[in-house]
């Protein structure tokens, strides 16, 4: 944009006269400018972000600089400190946001015995489906707000994208019974929230599957995930909640965490938002504290751990793409899952790393245009095929 147009836009923003589209243009321009300049930005509290953003805009208005193209020699991260702190505004108002990293102490590593089980043979479904006792039930065909029997379980679809499981009164004292397992399959382009029989909430990401019993019995609450899910586990210290993913288990008693274990990826990730969890493999275990992410790699020993800003995990749960130090190759893999497209790369692709959020309610074209404007990428679309070029 030309300087006069930028100044006019800043003035309207400060006066509260911007349209939603104009705000989006301004936020995108700010993010690109932050990539070119070292802006001072040290907010103490999240509530100060909008105040400091307005202060910065007034400073730009009073001290204009010529707009320059981004230098290819710069090696700093995609966005500067301003864009990092403005993530809250971008996420809430436009679906575009930038994250920043934090630092936390690394945990200690121990050993624990985990159960060796055959991996669940998850299928791929084109529709949101519950596989229950040998039959498939289409979730979209269930009525909203009405208790319904699915197999031997009682469920209620509370919205188009959420479902709750209930325990029958006659099942309360049946601790010795073996209850059927259900599997919810979430296809590409969808996500889904399910409340389990113990009251725990699970947000399933696209192309994911969750297997669980229609009632938890015995000394543990065990589920199996393929894909990605955010868990908000009901507290029960005597009956731990165990998420099995590949050859890894994540053990909790009541907390919030995310597990990512897609079949076409070699890594399993566990990220803790609050409380405490333990990540365990056949060789070792690791206790985690909030804002830590643990990773296991197929064919590689050990558990790797790092500290991250969990805002990206929460953003993903709330319906956003959330990228953290990822190159365009891994980003487009997530894009492929959500929009159900095939991705191809042509020529030498830049290894540049990105971090940010983007609303999944937006169209594929909007996302590609966004990356084209900030990342020096070009995209060609032929039907369901997307060709990426640097």
Tab-separated table of N, CA, C and O in Angstrom, residues 106-167:
chain	number	residue	atom	x	y	z
A	106	UNK	N	13.325	-27.995	31.812
A	106	UNK	CA	13.043	-29.304	31.260
A	106	UNK	C	12.805	-30.308	32.379
A	106	UNK	O	13.396	-30.214	33.456
A	107	UNK	N	11.929	-31.307	32.162
A	107	UNK	CA	11.606	-32.260	33.204
A	107	UNK	C	12.630	-33.374	33.294
A	107	UNK	O	13.490	-33.530	32.432
A	108	UNK	N	12.476	-34.179	34.347
A	108	UNK	CA	13.337	-35.338	34.513
A	108	UNK	C	12.732	-36.544	33.825
A	108	UNK	O	11.532	-36.605	33.582
A	109	UNK	N	13.577	-37.529	33.506
A	109	UNK	CA	13.146	-38.717	32.785
A	109	UNK	C	13.284	-39.933	33.675
A	109	UNK	O	14.266	-40.079	34.398
A	110	UNK	N	12.280	-40.809	33.647
A	110	UNK	CA	12.327	-42.050	34.417
A	110	UNK	C	11.910	-43.214	33.552
A	110	UNK	O	11.957	-43.140	32.330
A	111	UNK	N	11.491	-44.310	34.164
A	111	UNK	CA	11.031	-45.474	33.412
A	111	UNK	C	9.689	-45.918	33.953
A	111	UNK	O	9.361	-45.713	35.125
A	112	UNK	N	8.879	-46.521	33.104
A	112	UNK	CA	7.584	-47.043	33.505
A	112	UNK	C	7.219	-48.155	32.539
A	112	UNK	O	7.616	-48.155	31.371
A	113	UNK	N	6.472	-49.139	33.042
A	113	UNK	CA	6.028	-50.236	32.181
A	113	UNK	C	4.695	-49.857	31.551
A	113	UNK	O	3.773	-49.448	32.249
A	114	UNK	N	4.579	-49.956	30.229
A	114	UNK	CA	3.302	-49.688	29.577
A	114	UNK	C	2.833	-50.953	28.886
A	114	UNK	O	3.614	-51.847	28.572
A	115	UNK	N	1.520	-51.032	28.691
A	115	UNK	CA	0.933	-52.230	28.100
A	115	UNK	C	1.249	-52.293	26.615
A	115	UNK	O	1.147	-51.301	25.903
A	116	UNK	N	1.636	-53.457	26.154
A	116	UNK	CA	1.872	-53.678	24.731
A	116	UNK	C	0.575	-54.148	24.087
A	116	UNK	O	0.030	-55.188	24.444
A	117	UNK	N	0.033	-53.376	23.187
A	117	UNK	CA	-1.243	-53.697	22.552
A	117	UNK	C	-1.096	-53.627	21.043
A	117	UNK	O	-0.272	-52.889	20.524
A	118	UNK	N	-1.933	-54.367	20.368
A	118	UNK	CA	-1.966	-54.289	18.911
A	118	UNK	C	-2.556	-52.945	18.508
A	118	UNK	O	-3.532	-52.474	19.109
A	119	UNK	N	-1.992	-52.281	17.516
A	119	UNK	CA	-2.540	-50.992	17.102
A	119	UNK	C	-3.943	-51.142	16.536
A	119	UNK	O	-4.272	-52.134	15.892
A	120	UNK	N	-4.794	-50.163	16.823
A	120	UNK	CA	-6.162	-50.185	16.315
A	120	UNK	C	-6.141	-49.920	14.812
A	120	UNK	O	-5.462	-49.026	14.333
A	121	UNK	N	-6.870	-50.713	14.065
A	121	UNK	CA	-6.896	-50.576	12.604
A	121	UNK	C	-7.929	-49.519	12.215
A	121	UNK	O	-9.060	-49.828	11.840
A	122	UNK	N	-7.556	-48.266	12.358
A	122	UNK	CA	-8.474	-47.188	12.017
A	122	UNK	C	-8.640	-47.096	10.506
A	122	UNK	O	-7.695	-47.205	9.744
A	123	UNK	N	-9.878	-46.871	10.095
A	123	UNK	CA	-10.181	-46.735	8.672
A	123	UNK	C	-10.255	-45.252	8.305
A	123	UNK	O	-10.097	-44.377	9.155
A	124	UNK	N	-10.518	-44.992	7.045
A	124	UNK	CA	-10.759	-43.635	6.578
A	124	UNK	C	-12.203	-43.537	6.109
A	124	UNK	O	-12.644	-44.324	5.272
A	125	UNK	N	-12.948	-42.593	6.669
A	125	UNK	CA	-14.351	-42.413	6.322
A	125	UNK	C	-14.542	-41.065	5.634
A	125	UNK	O	-13.856	-40.086	5.938
A	126	UNK	N	-15.503	-41.018	4.733
A	126	UNK	CA	-15.801	-39.771	4.034
A	126	UNK	C	-16.798	-38.924	4.808
A	126	UNK	O	-16.976	-37.751	4.505
A	127	UNK	N	-17.454	-39.502	5.824
A	127	UNK	CA	-18.444	-38.785	6.624
A	127	UNK	C	-18.146	-39.005	8.100
A	127	UNK	O	-17.466	-39.964	8.477
A	128	UNK	N	-18.653	-38.115	8.931
A	128	UNK	CA	-18.499	-38.229	10.381
A	128	UNK	C	-19.278	-39.461	10.839
A	128	UNK	O	-20.503	-39.523	10.706
A	129	UNK	N	-18.569	-40.437	11.400
A	129	UNK	CA	-19.149	-41.765	11.619
A	129	UNK	C	-18.812	-42.295	13.007
A	129	UNK	O	-17.722	-42.076	13.518
A	130	UNK	N	-19.781	-43.011	13.605
A	130	UNK	CA	-19.524	-43.789	14.822
A	130	UNK	C	-19.572	-45.259	14.441
A	130	UNK	O	-20.581	-45.733	13.896
A	131	UNK	N	-18.490	-45.964	14.687
A	131	UNK	CA	-18.484	-47.415	14.486
A	131	UNK	C	-18.788	-48.051	15.840
A	131	UNK	O	-18.014	-47.921	16.790
A	132	UNK	N	-19.920	-48.716	15.937
A	132	UNK	CA	-20.386	-49.248	17.214
A	132	UNK	C	-20.910	-50.661	17.042
A	132	UNK	O	-21.875	-50.880	16.316
A	133	UNK	N	-20.236	-51.607	17.681
A	133	UNK	CA	-20.705	-52.989	17.738
A	133	UNK	C	-21.021	-53.554	16.352
A	133	UNK	O	-22.072	-54.151	16.112
A	134	UNK	N	-20.089	-53.325	15.438
A	134	UNK	CA	-20.201	-53.900	14.105
A	134	UNK	C	-21.023	-53.092	13.124
A	134	UNK	O	-21.177	-53.500	11.966
A	135	UNK	N	-21.562	-51.965	13.532
A	135	UNK	CA	-22.372	-51.142	12.637
A	135	UNK	C	-21.800	-49.721	12.575
A	135	UNK	O	-21.131	-49.270	13.494
A	136	UNK	N	-22.103	-49.030	11.477
A	136	UNK	CA	-21.692	-47.650	11.301
A	136	UNK	C	-22.902	-46.726	11.393
A	136	UNK	O	-23.950	-46.991	10.774
A	137	UNK	N	-22.784	-45.656	12.158
A	137	UNK	CA	-23.856	-44.682	12.343
A	137	UNK	C	-23.347	-43.325	11.862
A	137	UNK	O	-22.273	-42.876	12.284
A	138	UNK	N	-24.104	-42.660	11.018
A	138	UNK	CA	-23.737	-41.340	10.527
A	138	UNK	C	-24.145	-40.294	11.552
A	138	UNK	O	-25.330	-40.161	11.877
A	139	UNK	N	-23.176	-39.563	12.075
A	139	UNK	CA	-23.459	-38.573	13.116
A	139	UNK	C	-24.379	-37.481	12.589
A	139	UNK	O	-25.267	-37.000	13.300
A	140	UNK	N	-24.192	-37.073	11.345
A	140	UNK	CA	-25.006	-35.994	10.797
A	140	UNK	C	-26.483	-36.366	10.695
A	140	UNK	O	-27.334	-35.480	10.577
A	141	UNK	N	-26.802	-37.653	10.731
A	141	UNK	CA	-28.202	-38.074	10.652
A	141	UNK	C	-28.873	-38.141	12.020
A	141	UNK	O	-30.096	-38.318	12.101
A	142	UNK	N	-28.100	-37.990	13.109
A	142	UNK	CA	-28.683	-38.031	14.449
A	142	UNK	C	-29.390	-36.713	14.748
A	142	UNK	O	-28.906	-35.648	14.378
A	143	UNK	N	-30.546	-36.753	15.428
A	143	UNK	CA	-31.248	-35.500	15.758
A	143	UNK	C	-30.500	-34.717	16.834
A	143	UNK	O	-29.824	-35.294	17.690
A	144	UNK	N	-30.615	-33.411	16.799
A	144	UNK	CA	-29.969	-32.550	17.787
A	144	UNK	C	-30.892	-32.383	18.998
A	144	UNK	O	-32.086	-32.134	18.852
A	145	UNK	N	-30.321	-32.539	20.196
A	145	UNK	CA	-31.063	-32.312	21.428
A	145	UNK	C	-31.941	-33.452	21.879
A	145	UNK	O	-32.751	-33.283	22.800
A	146	UNK	N	-31.778	-34.611	21.266
A	146	UNK	CA	-32.609	-35.771	21.603
A	146	UNK	C	-31.713	-36.939	21.998
A	146	UNK	O	-30.753	-37.255	21.287
A	147	UNK	N	-32.010	-37.579	23.134
A	147	UNK	CA	-31.251	-38.763	23.518
A	147	UNK	C	-31.548	-39.896	22.542
A	147	UNK	O	-32.712	-40.187	22.249
A	148	UNK	N	-30.493	-40.525	22.055
A	148	UNK	CA	-30.604	-41.537	21.011
A	148	UNK	C	-29.767	-42.742	21.398
A	148	UNK	O	-28.722	-42.601	22.041
A	149	UNK	N	-30.203	-43.916	21.009
A	149	UNK	CA	-29.431	-45.136	21.254
A	149	UNK	C	-28.554	-45.424	20.050
A	149	UNK	O	-29.033	-45.527	18.919
A	150	UNK	N	-27.255	-45.541	20.296
A	150	UNK	CA	-26.285	-45.933	19.277
A	150	UNK	C	-25.627	-47.206	19.786
A	150	UNK	O	-24.845	-47.169	20.733
A	151	UNK	N	-25.949	-48.331	19.144
A	151	UNK	CA	-25.527	-49.606	19.704
A	151	UNK	C	-26.195	-49.784	21.054
A	151	UNK	O	-27.422	-49.657	21.172
A	152	UNK	N	-25.410	-50.008	22.097
A	152	UNK	CA	-25.953	-50.141	23.450
A	152	UNK	C	-25.748	-48.876	24.275
A	152	UNK	O	-25.993	-48.866	25.485
A	153	UNK	N	-25.284	-47.806	23.645
A	153	UNK	CA	-24.993	-46.563	24.363
A	153	UNK	C	-26.098	-45.535	24.135
A	153	UNK	O	-26.773	-45.530	23.106
A	154	UNK	N	-26.271	-44.678	25.132
A	154	UNK	CA	-27.195	-43.557	25.019
A	154	UNK	C	-26.383	-42.294	24.757
A	154	UNK	O	-25.462	-41.962	25.517
A	155	UNK	N	-26.690	-41.590	23.672
A	155	UNK	CA	-25.957	-40.380	23.304
A	155	UNK	C	-26.946	-39.256	23.045
A	155	UNK	O	-28.122	-39.481	22.807
A	156	UNK	N	-26.429	-38.029	23.105
A	156	UNK	CA	-27.217	-36.871	22.716
A	156	UNK	C	-26.332	-35.947	21.885
A	156	UNK	O	-25.260	-35.551	22.325
A	157	UNK	N	-26.789	-35.631	20.710
A	157	UNK	CA	-26.085	-34.678	19.858
A	157	UNK	C	-26.486	-33.279	20.300
A	157	UNK	O	-27.637	-32.862	20.133
A	158	UNK	N	-25.535	-32.555	20.909
A	158	UNK	CA	-25.843	-31.260	21.497
A	158	UNK	C	-25.728	-30.110	20.507
A	158	UNK	O	-26.231	-29.019	20.760
A	159	UNK	N	-25.030	-30.342	19.402
A	159	UNK	CA	-24.965	-29.367	18.311
A	159	UNK	C	-24.565	-30.134	17.059
A	159	UNK	O	-24.333	-31.349	17.104
A	160	UNK	N	-24.446	-29.424	15.942
A	160	UNK	CA	-24.080	-30.104	14.710
A	160	UNK	C	-22.690	-30.714	14.813
A	160	UNK	O	-22.355	-31.652	14.090
A	161	UNK	N	-21.880	-30.221	15.760
A	161	UNK	CA	-20.485	-30.638	15.827
A	161	UNK	C	-20.096	-31.188	17.191
A	161	UNK	O	-18.912	-31.231	17.517
A	162	UNK	N	-21.067	-31.619	17.997
A	162	UNK	CA	-20.733	-32.143	19.323
A	162	UNK	C	-21.726	-33.216	19.741
A	162	UNK	O	-22.897	-33.192	19.353
A	163	UNK	N	-21.228	-34.143	20.568
A	163	UNK	CA	-22.011	-35.312	20.976
A	163	UNK	C	-21.617	-35.683	22.395
A	163	UNK	O	-20.437	-35.615	22.769
A	164	UNK	N	-22.608	-36.087	23.214
A	164	UNK	CA	-22.344	-36.506	24.590
A	164	UNK	C	-22.784	-37.946	24.787
A	164	UNK	O	-23.850	-38.355	24.307
A	165	UNK	N	-21.950	-38.721	25.497
A	165	UNK	CA	-22.287	-40.086	25.895
A	165	UNK	C	-22.764	-40.079	27.341
A	165	UNK	O	-22.206	-39.373	28.186
A	166	UNK	N	-23.805	-40.882	27.607
A	166	UNK	CA	-24.366	-40.957	28.954
A	166	UNK	C	-24.279	-42.387	29.469
A	166	UNK	O	-24.332	-43.351	28.698
A	167	UNK	N	-24.177	-42.503	30.794
A	167	UNK	CA	-24.235	-43.819	31.418
A	167	UNK	C	-25.682	-44.116	31.791
A	167	UNK	O	-26.362	-43.278	32.393
